[in-house]
mmCIF file of C-alpha atoms in Angstrom:
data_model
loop_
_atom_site.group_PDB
_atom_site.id
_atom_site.type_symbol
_atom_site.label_atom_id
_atom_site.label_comp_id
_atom_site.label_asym_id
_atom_site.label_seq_id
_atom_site.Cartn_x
_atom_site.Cartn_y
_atom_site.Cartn_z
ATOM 1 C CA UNK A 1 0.000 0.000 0.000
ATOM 2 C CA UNK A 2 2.885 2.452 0.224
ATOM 3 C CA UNK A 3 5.017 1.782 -2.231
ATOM 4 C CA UNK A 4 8.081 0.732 -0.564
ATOM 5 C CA UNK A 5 9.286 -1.793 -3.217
ATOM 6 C CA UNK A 6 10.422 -0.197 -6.367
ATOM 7 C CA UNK A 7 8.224 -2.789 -9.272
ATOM 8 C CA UNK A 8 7.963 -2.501 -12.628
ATOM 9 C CA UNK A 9 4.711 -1.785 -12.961
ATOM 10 C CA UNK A 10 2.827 -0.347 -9.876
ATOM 11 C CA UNK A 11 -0.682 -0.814 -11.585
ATOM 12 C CA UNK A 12 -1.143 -4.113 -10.483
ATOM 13 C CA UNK A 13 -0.755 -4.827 -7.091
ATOM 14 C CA UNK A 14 -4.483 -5.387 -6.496
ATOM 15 C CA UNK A 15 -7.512 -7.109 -7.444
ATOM 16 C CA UNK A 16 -11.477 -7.709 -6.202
ATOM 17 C CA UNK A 17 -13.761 -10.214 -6.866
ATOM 18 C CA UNK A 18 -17.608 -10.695 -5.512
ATOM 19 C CA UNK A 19 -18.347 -13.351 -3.400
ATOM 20 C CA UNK A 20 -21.913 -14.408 -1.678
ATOM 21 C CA UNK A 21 -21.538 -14.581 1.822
ATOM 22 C CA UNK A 22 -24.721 -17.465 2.789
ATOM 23 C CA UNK A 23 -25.705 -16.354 6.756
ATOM 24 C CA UNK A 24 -27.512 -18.890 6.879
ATOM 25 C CA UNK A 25 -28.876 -22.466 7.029
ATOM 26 C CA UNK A 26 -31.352 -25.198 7.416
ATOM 27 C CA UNK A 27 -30.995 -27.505 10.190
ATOM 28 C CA UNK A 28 -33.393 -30.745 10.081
ATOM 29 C CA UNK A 29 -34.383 -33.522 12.779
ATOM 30 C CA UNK A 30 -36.828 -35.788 13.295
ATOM 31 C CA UNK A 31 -39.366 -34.345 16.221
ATOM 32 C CA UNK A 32 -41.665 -37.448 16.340
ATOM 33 C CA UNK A 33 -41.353 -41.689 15.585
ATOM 34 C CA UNK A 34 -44.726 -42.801 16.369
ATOM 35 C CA UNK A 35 -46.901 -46.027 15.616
ATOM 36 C CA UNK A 36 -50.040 -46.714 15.550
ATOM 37 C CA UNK A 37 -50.175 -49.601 18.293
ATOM 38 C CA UNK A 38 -47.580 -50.077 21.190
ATOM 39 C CA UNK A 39 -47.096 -53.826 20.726
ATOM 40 C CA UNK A 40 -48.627 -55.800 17.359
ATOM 41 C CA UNK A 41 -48.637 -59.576 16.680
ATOM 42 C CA UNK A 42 -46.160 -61.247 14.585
ATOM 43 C CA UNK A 43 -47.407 -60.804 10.915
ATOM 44 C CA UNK A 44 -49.221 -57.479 11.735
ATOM 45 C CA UNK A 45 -49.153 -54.701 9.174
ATOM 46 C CA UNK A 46 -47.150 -51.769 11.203
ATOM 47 C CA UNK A 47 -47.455 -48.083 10.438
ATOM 48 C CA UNK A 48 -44.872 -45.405 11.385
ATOM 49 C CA UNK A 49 -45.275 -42.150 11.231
ATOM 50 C CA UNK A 50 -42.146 -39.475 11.410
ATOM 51 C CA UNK A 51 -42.377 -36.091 11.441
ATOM 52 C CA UNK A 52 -39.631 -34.174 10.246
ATOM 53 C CA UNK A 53 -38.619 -30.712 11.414
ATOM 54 C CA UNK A 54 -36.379 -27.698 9.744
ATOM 55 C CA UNK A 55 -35.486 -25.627 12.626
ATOM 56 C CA UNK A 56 -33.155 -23.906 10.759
ATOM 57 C CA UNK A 57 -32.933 -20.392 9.094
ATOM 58 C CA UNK A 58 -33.164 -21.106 5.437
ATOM 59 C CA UNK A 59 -35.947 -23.446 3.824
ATOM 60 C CA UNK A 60 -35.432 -26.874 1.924
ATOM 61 C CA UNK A 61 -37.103 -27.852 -1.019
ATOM 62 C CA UNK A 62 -36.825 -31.641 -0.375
ATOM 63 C CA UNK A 63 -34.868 -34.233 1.834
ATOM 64 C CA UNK A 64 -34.758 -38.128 2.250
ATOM 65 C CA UNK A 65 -35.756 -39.592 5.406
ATOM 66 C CA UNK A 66 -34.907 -42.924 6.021
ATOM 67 C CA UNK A 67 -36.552 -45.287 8.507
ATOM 68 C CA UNK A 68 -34.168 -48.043 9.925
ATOM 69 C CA UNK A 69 -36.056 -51.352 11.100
ATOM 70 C CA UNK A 70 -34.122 -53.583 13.430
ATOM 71 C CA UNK A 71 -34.684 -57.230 12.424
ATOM 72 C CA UNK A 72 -36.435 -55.905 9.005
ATOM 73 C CA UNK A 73 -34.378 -53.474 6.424
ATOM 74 C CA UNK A 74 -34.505 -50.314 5.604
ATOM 75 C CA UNK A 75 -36.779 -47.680 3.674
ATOM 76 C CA UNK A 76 -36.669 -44.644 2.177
ATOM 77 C CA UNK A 77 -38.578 -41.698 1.284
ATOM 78 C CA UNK A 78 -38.829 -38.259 0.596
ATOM 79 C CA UNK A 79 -40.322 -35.090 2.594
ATOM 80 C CA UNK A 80 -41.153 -32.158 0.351
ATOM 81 C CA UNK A 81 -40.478 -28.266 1.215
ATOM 82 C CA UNK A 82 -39.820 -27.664 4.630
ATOM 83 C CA UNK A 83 -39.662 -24.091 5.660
ATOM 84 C CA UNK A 84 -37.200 -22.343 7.435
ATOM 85 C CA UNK A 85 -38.233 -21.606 11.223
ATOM 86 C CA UNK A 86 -40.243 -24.554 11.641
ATOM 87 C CA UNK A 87 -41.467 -26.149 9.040
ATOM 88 C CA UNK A 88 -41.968 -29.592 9.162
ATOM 89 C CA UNK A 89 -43.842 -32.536 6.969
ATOM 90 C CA UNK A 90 -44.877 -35.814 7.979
ATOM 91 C CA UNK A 91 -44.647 -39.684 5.853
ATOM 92 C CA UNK A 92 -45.957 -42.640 6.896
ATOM 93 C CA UNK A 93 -44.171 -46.000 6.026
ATOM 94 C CA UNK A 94 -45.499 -49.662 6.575
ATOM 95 C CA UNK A 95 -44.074 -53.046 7.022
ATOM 96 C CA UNK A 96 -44.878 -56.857 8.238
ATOM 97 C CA UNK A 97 -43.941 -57.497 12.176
ATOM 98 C CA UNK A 98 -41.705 -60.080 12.120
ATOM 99 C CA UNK A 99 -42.690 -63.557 12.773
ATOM 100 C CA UNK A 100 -40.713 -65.010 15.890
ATOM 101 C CA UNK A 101 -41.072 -68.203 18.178
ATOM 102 C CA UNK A 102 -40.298 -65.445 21.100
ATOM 103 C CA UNK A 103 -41.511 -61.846 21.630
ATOM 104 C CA UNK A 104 -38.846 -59.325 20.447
ATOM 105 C CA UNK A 105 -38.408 -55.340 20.609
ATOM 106 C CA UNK A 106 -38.064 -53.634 17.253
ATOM 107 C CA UNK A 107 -35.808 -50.353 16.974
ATOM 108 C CA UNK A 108 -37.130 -47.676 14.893
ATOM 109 C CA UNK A 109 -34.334 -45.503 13.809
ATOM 110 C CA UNK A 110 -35.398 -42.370 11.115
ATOM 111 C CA UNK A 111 -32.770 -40.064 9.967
ATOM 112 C CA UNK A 112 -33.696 -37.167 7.642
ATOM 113 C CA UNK A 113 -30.707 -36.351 5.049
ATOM 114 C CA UNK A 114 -28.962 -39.401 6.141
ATOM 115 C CA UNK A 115 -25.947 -39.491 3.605
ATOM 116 C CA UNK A 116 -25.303 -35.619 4.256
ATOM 117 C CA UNK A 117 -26.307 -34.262 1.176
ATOM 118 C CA UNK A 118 -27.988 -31.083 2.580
ATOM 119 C CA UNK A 119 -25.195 -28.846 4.477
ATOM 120 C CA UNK A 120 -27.177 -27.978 7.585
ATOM 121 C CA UNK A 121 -25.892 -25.640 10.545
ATOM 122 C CA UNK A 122 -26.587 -28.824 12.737
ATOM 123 C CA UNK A 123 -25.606 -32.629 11.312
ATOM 124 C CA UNK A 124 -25.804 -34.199 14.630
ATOM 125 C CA UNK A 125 -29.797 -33.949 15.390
ATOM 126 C CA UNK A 126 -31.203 -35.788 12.033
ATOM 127 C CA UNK A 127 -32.361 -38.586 14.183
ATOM 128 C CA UNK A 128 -34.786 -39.782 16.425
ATOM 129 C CA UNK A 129 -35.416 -43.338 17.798
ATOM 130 C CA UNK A 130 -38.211 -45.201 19.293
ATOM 131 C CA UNK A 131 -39.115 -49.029 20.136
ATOM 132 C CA UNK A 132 -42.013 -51.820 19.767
ATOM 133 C CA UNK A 133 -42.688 -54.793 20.779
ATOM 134 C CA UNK A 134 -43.809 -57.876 18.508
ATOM 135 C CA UNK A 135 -45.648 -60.568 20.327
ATOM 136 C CA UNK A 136 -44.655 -64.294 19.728
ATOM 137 C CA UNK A 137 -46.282 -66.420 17.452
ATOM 138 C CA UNK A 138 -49.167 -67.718 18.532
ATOM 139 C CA UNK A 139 -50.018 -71.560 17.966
ATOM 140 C CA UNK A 140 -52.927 -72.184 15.776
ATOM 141 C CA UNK A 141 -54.916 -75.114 16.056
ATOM 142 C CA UNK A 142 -57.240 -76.729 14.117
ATOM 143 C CA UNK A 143 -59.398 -79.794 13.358
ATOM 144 C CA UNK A 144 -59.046 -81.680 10.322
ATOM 145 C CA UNK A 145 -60.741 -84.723 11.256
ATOM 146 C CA UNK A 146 -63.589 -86.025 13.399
ATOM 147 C CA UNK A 147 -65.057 -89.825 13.871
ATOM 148 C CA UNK A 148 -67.848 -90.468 16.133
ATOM 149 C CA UNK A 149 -69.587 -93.657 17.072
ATOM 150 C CA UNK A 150 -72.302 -94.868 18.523
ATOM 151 C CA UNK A 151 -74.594 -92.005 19.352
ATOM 152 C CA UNK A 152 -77.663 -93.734 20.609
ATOM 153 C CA UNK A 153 -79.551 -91.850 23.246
ATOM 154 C CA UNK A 154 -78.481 -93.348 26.249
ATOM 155 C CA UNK A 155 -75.222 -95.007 25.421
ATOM 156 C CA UNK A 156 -71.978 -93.738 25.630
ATOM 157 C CA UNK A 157 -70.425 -91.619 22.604
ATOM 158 C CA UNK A 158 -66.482 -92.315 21.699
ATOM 159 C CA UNK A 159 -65.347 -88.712 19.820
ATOM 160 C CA UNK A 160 -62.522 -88.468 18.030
ATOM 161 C CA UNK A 161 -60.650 -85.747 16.617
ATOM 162 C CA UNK A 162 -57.303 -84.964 15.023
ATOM 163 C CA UNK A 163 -55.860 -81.422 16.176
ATOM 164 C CA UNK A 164 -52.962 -79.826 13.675
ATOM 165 C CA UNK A 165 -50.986 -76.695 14.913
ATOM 166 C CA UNK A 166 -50.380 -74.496 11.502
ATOM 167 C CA UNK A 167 -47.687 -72.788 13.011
ATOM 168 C CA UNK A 168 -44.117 -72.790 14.635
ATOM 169 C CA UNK A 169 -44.880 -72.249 17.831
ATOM 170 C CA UNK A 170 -45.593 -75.522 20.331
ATOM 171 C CA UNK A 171 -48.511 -76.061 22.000
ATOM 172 C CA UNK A 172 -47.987 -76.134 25.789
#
């Protein structure tokens, strides 16, 4: 600035460029992992629903939320616009309880943005977890056959049946 090196040319010892300074950011989580029954039988048709959150300062058009099933897989979808300051959007997924000779707790684990792809002021609140319970199988029994004999009035009547379980579980 004051010229203390003698250059060969003076006229270029500066330059400027514009730049766009972004204040600010979305920030997503999860607020809510809810189903529709505390405990189901194995088989049952389960519904989640998660409720995801921008509590951020600058909206989001879309983002993936993924739902992680313990025992199950995985799934996947996608939450339109969310609104900075608190807007949020809710999806619903389904799946089959698993089948089991014992009763078993099921982890629910959604994360919204989960590979990252959203730069958020916050990346460690995309998640929320929450738990179920999946009763045993159940034995089912049924009769395929019946004999009986005899059946006088006044005598005695010998009944027969055969009983078949149509499931895993044993009868106790």
């Amino acid at each position: 600035p004051n010229n203390t090196i003698t250059e060969l040319n003076e006229n270029n010892n500066s330059r400027s460029t514009s730049i766009v300074v972004i204040g600010s950011l979305p920030d997503l989580t999860v607020s809510s992992v809810t189903t529709d029954n505390a405990a189901y039988e194995a088989g049952d048709t389960v519904t989640v629903t998660v409720t995801a959150l921008n509590i951020g300062d600058r909206t989001v058009s879309s983002a993936v939320v993924r739902l992680d099933i313990s025992g199950v897989g995985t799934l996947s979808k996608t939450v339109s616009a969310l609104a900075a300051g608190g807007g949020s959007g809710t999806l619903t997924f389904t799946f089959t309880a698993p089948t089991s000779l014992t009763e078993q707790t099921v982890t629910l684990t959604a994360t919204i943005d989960p590979d990252n792809v959203i730069k958020e002021s916050n990346e460690g609140n995309n998640s929320k977890t929450a738990t179920l319970g999946v009763k045993a199988v159940r034995p089912d029994l049924t009769v395929t056959d019946t004999t009986a004999t005899d059946w006088y009035a006044g005598k005695e009547v010998t009944v027969s049946a055969t009983v078949n379980n149509l499931t895993a579980q044993p009868v106790p």
